[in-house]
PDB file of C-alpha atoms in Angstrom:
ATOM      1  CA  UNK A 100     109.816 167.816 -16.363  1.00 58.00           C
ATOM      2  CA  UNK A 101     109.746 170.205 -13.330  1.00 61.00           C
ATOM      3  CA  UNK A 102     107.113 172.221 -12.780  1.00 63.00           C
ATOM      4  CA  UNK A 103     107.515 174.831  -9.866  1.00 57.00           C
ATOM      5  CA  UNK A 104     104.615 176.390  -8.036  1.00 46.00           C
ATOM      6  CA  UNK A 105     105.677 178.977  -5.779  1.00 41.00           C
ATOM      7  CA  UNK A 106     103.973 180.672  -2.965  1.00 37.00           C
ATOM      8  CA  UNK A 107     102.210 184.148  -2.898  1.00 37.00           C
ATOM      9  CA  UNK A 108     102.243 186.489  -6.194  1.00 35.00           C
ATOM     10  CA  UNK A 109     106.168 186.764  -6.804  1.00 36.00           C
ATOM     11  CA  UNK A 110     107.977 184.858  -4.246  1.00 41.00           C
ATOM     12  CA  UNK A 111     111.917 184.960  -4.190  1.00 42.00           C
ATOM     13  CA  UNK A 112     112.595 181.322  -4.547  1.00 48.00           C
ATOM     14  CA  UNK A 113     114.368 179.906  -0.463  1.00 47.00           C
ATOM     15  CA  UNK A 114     110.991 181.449   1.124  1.00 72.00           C
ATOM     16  CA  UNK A 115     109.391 179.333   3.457  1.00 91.00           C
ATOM     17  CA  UNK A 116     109.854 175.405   3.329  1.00 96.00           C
ATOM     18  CA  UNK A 117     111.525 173.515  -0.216  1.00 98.00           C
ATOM     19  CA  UNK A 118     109.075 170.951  -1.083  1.00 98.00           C
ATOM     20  CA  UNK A 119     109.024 168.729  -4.071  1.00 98.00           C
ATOM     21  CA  UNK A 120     106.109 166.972  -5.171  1.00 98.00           C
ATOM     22  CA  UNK A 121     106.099 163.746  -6.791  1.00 98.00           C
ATOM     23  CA  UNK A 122     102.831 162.573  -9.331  1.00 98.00           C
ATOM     24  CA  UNK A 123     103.836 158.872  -9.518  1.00 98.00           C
ATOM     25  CA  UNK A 124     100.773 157.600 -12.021  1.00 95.00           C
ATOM     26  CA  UNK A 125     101.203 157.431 -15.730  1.00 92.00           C
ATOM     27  CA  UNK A 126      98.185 159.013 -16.335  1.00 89.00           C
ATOM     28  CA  UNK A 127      97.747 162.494 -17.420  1.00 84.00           C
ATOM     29  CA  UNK A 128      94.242 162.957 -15.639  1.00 88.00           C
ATOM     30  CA  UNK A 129      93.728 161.522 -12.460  1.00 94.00           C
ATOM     31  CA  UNK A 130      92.665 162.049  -8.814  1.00 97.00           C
ATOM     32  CA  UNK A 131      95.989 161.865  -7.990  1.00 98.00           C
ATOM     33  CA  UNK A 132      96.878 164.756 -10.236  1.00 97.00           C
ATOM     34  CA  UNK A 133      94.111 166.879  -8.586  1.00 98.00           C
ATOM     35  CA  UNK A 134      95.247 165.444  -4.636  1.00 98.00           C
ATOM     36  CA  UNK A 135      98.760 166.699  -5.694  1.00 98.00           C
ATOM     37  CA  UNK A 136      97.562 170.191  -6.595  1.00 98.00           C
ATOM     38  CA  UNK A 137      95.185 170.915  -3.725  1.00 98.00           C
ATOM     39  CA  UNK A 138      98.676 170.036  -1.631  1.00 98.00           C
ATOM     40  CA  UNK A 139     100.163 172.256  -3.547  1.00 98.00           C
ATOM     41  CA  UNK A 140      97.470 174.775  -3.281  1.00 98.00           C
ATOM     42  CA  UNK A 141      97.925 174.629   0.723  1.00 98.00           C
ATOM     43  CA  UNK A 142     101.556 174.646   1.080  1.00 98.00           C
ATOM     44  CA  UNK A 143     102.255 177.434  -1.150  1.00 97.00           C
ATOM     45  CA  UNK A 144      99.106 179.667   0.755  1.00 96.00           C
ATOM     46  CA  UNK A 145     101.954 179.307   3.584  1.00 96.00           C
ATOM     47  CA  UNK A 146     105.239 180.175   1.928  1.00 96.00           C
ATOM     48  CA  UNK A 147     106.118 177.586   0.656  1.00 97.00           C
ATOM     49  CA  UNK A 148     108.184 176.728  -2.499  1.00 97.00           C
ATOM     50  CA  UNK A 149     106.658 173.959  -4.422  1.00 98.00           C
ATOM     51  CA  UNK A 150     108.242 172.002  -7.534  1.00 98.00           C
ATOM     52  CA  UNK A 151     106.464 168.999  -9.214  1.00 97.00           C
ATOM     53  CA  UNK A 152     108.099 166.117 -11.281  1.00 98.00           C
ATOM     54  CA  UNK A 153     105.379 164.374 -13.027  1.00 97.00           C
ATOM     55  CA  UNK A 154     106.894 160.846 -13.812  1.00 98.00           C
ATOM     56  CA  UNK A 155     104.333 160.489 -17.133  1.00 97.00           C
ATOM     57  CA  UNK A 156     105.830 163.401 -18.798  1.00 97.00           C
ATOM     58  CA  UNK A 157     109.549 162.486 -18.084  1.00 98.00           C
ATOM     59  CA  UNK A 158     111.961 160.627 -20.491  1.00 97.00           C
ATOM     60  CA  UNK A 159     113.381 158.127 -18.892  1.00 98.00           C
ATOM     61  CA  UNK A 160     113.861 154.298 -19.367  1.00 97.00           C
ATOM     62  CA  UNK A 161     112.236 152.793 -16.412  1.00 97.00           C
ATOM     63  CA  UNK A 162     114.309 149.466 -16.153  1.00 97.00           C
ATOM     64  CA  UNK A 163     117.588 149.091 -14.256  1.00 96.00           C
ATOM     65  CA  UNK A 164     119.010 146.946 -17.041  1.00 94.00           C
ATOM     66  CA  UNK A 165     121.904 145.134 -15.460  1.00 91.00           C
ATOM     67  CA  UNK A 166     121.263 146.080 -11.473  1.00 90.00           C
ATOM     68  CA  UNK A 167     124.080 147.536  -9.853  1.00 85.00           C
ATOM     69  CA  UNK A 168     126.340 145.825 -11.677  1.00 80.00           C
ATOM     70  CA  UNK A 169     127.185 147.963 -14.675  1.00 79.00           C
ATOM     71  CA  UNK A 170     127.222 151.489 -14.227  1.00 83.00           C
ATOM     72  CA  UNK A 171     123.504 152.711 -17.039  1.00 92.00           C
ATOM     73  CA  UNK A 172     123.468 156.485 -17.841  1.00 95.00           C
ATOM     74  CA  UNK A 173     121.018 158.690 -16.369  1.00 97.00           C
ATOM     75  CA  UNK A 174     118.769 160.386 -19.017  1.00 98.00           C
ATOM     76  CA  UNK A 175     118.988 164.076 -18.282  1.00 98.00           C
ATOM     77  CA  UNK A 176     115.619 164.274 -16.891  1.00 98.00           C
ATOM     78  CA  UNK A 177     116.748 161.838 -14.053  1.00 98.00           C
ATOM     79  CA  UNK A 178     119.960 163.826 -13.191  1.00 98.00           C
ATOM     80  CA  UNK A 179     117.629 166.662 -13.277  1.00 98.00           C
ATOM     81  CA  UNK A 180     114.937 164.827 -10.723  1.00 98.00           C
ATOM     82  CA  UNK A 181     118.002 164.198  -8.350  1.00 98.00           C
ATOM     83  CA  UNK A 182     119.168 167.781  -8.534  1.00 98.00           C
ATOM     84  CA  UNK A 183     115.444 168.483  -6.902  1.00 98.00           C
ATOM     85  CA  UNK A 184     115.589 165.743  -4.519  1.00 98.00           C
ATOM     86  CA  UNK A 185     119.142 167.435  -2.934  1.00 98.00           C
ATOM     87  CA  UNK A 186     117.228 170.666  -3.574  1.00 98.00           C
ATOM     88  CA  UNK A 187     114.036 169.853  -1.422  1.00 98.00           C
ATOM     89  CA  UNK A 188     113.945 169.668   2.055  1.00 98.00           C
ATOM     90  CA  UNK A 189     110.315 167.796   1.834  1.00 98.00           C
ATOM     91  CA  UNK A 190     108.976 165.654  -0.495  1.00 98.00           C
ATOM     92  CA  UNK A 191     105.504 164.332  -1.170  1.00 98.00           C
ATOM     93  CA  UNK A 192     104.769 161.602  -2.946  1.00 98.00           C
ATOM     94  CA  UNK A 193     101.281 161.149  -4.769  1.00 98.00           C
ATOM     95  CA  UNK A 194     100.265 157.536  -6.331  1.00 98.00           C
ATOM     96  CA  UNK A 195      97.878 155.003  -6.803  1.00 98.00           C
ATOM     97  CA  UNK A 196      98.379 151.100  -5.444  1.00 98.00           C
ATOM     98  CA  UNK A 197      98.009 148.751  -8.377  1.00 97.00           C
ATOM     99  CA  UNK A 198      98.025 145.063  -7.352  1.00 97.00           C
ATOM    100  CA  UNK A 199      99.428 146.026  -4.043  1.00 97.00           C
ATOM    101  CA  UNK A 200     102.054 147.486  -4.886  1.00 97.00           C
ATOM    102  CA  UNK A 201     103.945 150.947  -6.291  1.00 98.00           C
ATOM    103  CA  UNK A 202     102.922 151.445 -10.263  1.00 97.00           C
ATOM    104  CA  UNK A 203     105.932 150.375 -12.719  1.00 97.00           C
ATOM    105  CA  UNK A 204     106.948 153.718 -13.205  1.00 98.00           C
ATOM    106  CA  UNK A 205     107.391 155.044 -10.028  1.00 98.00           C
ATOM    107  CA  UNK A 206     109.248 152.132  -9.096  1.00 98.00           C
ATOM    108  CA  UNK A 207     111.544 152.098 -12.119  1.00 98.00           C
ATOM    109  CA  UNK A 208     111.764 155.938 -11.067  1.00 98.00           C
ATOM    110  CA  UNK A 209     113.155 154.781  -7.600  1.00 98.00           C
ATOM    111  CA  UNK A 210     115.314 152.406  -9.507  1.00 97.00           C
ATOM    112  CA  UNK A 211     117.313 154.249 -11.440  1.00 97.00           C
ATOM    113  CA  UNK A 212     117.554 157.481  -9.137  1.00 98.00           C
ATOM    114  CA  UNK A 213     118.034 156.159  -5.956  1.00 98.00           C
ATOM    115  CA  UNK A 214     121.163 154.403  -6.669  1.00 96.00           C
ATOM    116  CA  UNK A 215     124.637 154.008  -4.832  1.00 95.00           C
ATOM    117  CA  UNK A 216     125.903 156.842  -4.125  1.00 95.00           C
ATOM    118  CA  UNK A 217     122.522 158.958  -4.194  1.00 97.00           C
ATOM    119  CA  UNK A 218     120.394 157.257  -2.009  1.00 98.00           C
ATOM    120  CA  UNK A 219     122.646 155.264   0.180  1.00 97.00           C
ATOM    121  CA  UNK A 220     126.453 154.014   0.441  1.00 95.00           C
ATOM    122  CA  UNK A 221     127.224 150.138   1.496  1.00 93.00           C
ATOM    123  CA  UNK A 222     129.838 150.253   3.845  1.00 93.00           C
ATOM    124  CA  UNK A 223     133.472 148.275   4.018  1.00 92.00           C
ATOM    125  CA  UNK A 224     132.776 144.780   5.022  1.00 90.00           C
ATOM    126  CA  UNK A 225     130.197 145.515   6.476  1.00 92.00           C
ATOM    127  CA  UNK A 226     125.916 144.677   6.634  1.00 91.00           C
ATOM    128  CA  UNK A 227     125.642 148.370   7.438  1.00 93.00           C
ATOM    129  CA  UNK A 228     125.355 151.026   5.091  1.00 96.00           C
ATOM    130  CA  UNK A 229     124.765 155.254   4.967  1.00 97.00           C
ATOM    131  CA  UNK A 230     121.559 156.972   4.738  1.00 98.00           C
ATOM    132  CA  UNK A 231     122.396 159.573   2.026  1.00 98.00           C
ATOM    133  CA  UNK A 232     118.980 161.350   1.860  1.00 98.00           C
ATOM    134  CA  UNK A 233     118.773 161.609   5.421  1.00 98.00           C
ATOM    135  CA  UNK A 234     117.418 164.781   7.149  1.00 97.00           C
ATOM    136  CA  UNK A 235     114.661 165.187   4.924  1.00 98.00           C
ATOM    137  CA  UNK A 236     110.984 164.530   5.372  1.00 98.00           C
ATOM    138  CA  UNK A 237     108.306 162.777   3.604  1.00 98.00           C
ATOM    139  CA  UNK A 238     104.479 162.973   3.218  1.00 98.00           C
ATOM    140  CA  UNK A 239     102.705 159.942   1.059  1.00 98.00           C
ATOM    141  CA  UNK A 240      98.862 160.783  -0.558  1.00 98.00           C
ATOM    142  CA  UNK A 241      97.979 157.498  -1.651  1.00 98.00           C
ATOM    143  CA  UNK A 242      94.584 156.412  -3.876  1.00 98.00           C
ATOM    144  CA  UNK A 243      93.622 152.900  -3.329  1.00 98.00           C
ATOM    145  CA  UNK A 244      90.615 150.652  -4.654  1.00 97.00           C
ATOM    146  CA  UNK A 245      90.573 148.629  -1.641  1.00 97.00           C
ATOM    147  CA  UNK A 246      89.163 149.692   2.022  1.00 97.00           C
ATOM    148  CA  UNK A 247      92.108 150.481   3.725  1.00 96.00           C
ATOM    149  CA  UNK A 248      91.296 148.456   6.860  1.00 97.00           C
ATOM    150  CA  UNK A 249      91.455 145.129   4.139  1.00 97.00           C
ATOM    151  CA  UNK A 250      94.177 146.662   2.854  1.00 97.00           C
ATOM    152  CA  UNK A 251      96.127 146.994   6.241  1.00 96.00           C
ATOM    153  CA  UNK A 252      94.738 143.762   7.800  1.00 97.00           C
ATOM    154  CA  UNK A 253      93.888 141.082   5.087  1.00 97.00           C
ATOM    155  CA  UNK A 254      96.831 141.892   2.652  1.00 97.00           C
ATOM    156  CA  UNK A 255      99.392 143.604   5.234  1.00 97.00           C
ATOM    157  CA  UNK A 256      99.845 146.546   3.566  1.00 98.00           C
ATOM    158  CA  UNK A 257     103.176 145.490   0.958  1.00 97.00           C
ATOM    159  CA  UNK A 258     102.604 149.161  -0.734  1.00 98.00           C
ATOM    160  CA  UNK A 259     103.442 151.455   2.513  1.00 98.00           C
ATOM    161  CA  UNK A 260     105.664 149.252   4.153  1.00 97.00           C
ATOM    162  CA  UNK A 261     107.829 149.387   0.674  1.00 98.00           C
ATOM    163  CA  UNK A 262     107.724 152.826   0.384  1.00 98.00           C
ATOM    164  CA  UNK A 263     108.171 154.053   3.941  1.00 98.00           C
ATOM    165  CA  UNK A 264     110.566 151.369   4.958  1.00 98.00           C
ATOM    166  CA  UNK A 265     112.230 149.584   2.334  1.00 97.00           C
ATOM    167  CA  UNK A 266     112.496 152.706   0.091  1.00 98.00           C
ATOM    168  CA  UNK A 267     112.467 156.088   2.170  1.00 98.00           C
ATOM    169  CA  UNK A 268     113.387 154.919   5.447  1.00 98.00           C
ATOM    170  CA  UNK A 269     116.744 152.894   3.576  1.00 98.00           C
ATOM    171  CA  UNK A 270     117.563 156.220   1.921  1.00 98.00           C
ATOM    172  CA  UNK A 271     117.086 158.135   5.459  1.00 98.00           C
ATOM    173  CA  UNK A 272     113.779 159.910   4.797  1.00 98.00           C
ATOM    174  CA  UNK A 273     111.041 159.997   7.354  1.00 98.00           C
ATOM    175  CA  UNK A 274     107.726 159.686   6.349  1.00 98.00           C
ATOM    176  CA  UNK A 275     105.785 162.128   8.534  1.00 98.00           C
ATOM    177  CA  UNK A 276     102.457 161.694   7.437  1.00 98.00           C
ATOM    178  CA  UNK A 277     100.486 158.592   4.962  1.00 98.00           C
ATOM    179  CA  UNK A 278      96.947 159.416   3.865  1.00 98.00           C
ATOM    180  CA  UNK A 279      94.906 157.133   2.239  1.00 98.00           C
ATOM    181  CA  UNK A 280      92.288 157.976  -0.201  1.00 98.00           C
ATOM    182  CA  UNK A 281      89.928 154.984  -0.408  1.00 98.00           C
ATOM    183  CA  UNK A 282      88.122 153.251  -1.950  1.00 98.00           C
ATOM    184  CA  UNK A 283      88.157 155.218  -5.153  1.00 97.00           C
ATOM    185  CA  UNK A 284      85.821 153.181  -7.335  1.00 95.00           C
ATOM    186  CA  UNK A 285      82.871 153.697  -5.651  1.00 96.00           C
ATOM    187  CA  UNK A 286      83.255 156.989  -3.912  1.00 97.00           C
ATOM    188  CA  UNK A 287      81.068 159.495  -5.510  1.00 97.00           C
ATOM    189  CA  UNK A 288      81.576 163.311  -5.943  1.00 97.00           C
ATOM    190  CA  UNK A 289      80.961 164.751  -2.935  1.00 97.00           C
ATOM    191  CA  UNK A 290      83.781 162.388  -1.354  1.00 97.00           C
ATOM    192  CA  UNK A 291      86.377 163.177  -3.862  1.00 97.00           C
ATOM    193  CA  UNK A 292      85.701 166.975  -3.314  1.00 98.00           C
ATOM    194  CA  UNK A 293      86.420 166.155   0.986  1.00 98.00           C
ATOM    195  CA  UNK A 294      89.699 163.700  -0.368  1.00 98.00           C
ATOM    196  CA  UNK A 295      90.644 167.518  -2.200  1.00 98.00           C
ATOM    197  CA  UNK A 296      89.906 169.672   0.994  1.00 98.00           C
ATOM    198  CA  UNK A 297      91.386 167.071   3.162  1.00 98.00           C
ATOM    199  CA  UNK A 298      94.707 166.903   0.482  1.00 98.00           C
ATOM    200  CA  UNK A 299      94.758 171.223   0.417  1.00 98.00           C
ATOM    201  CA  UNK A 300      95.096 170.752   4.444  1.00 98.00           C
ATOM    202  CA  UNK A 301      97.567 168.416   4.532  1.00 98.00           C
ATOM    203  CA  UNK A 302      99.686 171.284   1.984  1.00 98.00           C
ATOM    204  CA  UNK A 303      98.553 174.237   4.943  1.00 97.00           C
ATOM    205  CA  UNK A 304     100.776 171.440   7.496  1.00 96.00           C
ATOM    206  CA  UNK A 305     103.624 171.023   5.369  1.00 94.00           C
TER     207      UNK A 305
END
């Protein structure tokens, strides 16, 4: 499902900067939800175009069933999410870490969409391979239980270096900008109000 926010009171859609927004939590009430619409908020009081996918209101089957092996059918709302990827010239990626890693269904997203031929090309005998996404940018808003100085130095991190290396960077995106959000479980209201502001700047620097 695509959900466009646009900038102003009747924008023509091309004005300012394409961004799409990504909510990668299954839930349909969360902090992340709120971080991704105070960026939104921001970037569109500059211009921008904004478009959301919410991953927990797409159908989609989030398993790659056989790899790259066999050839599995994109649902519609996946050929539709990589009709907004070409589309965007930004993309922002909201989600919690769960055990240190992406949630299930933002990595079965990145499964089944990023694929051969989307995301990347192997070349002719050859180790090498072509960045298909490239010339696009990246921003990551990420919610973690965990102080992120334990996160970074105890347990090394496995979440960002996955997403901005192994994932974006592979597929020729540049992550510009990672914020954490941390530690949710104890922060109390007034801190989750300054995560919003601090989210709504980060959409004014889009």
């Amino acid at each position: 499902m695509v959900e466009e926010v646009k900038s102003g009171a009747t924008p023509l859609e091309g004005d300012g900067k394409r961004i799409l927004l990504i909510l990668g939590t299954p839930k349909s009430d969360s902090l992340c939800h709120a971080l991704g619409e105070a960026y939104s908020n921001g970037a569109r009081g500059q211009g921008h175009v904004v478009r959301q996918l919410k991953l927990g209101e797409m159908q989609f089957d989030p398993i790659l069933r056989d790899g790259y092996s066999q050839g599995q059918t994109l649902e519609p709302d996946l050929l539709e999410a990589q009709r907004q990827i070409h589309w965007a010239e930004h993309l922002v990626f909201v989600y919690p870490v769960w055990w240190g890693g992406l949630p299930a269904l933002l990595k079965g997203f990145f499964d089944r969409v990023f694929l051969p031929g989307f995301a990347f090309k192997y070349r002719n005998r050859s180790q090498l391979w072509d960045k298909l996404l490239i010339g696009r940018t990246a921003d990551l808003l990420v919610t973690l239980d965990t102080p992120p100085w334990y996160f970074r130095w105890i347990y090394g991190a496995p979440a960002h270096r996955q997403m901005t290396r192994t994932i974006l960077g592979f597929s020729g995106i540049k992550t510009r900008r990672l914020a954490e959000f941390a530690p949710v479980r104890p922060s109390s209201e007034e801190q989750r109000q300054s995560w919003l502001k601090r989210a709504e700047q980060l959409g004014v620097r889009a």
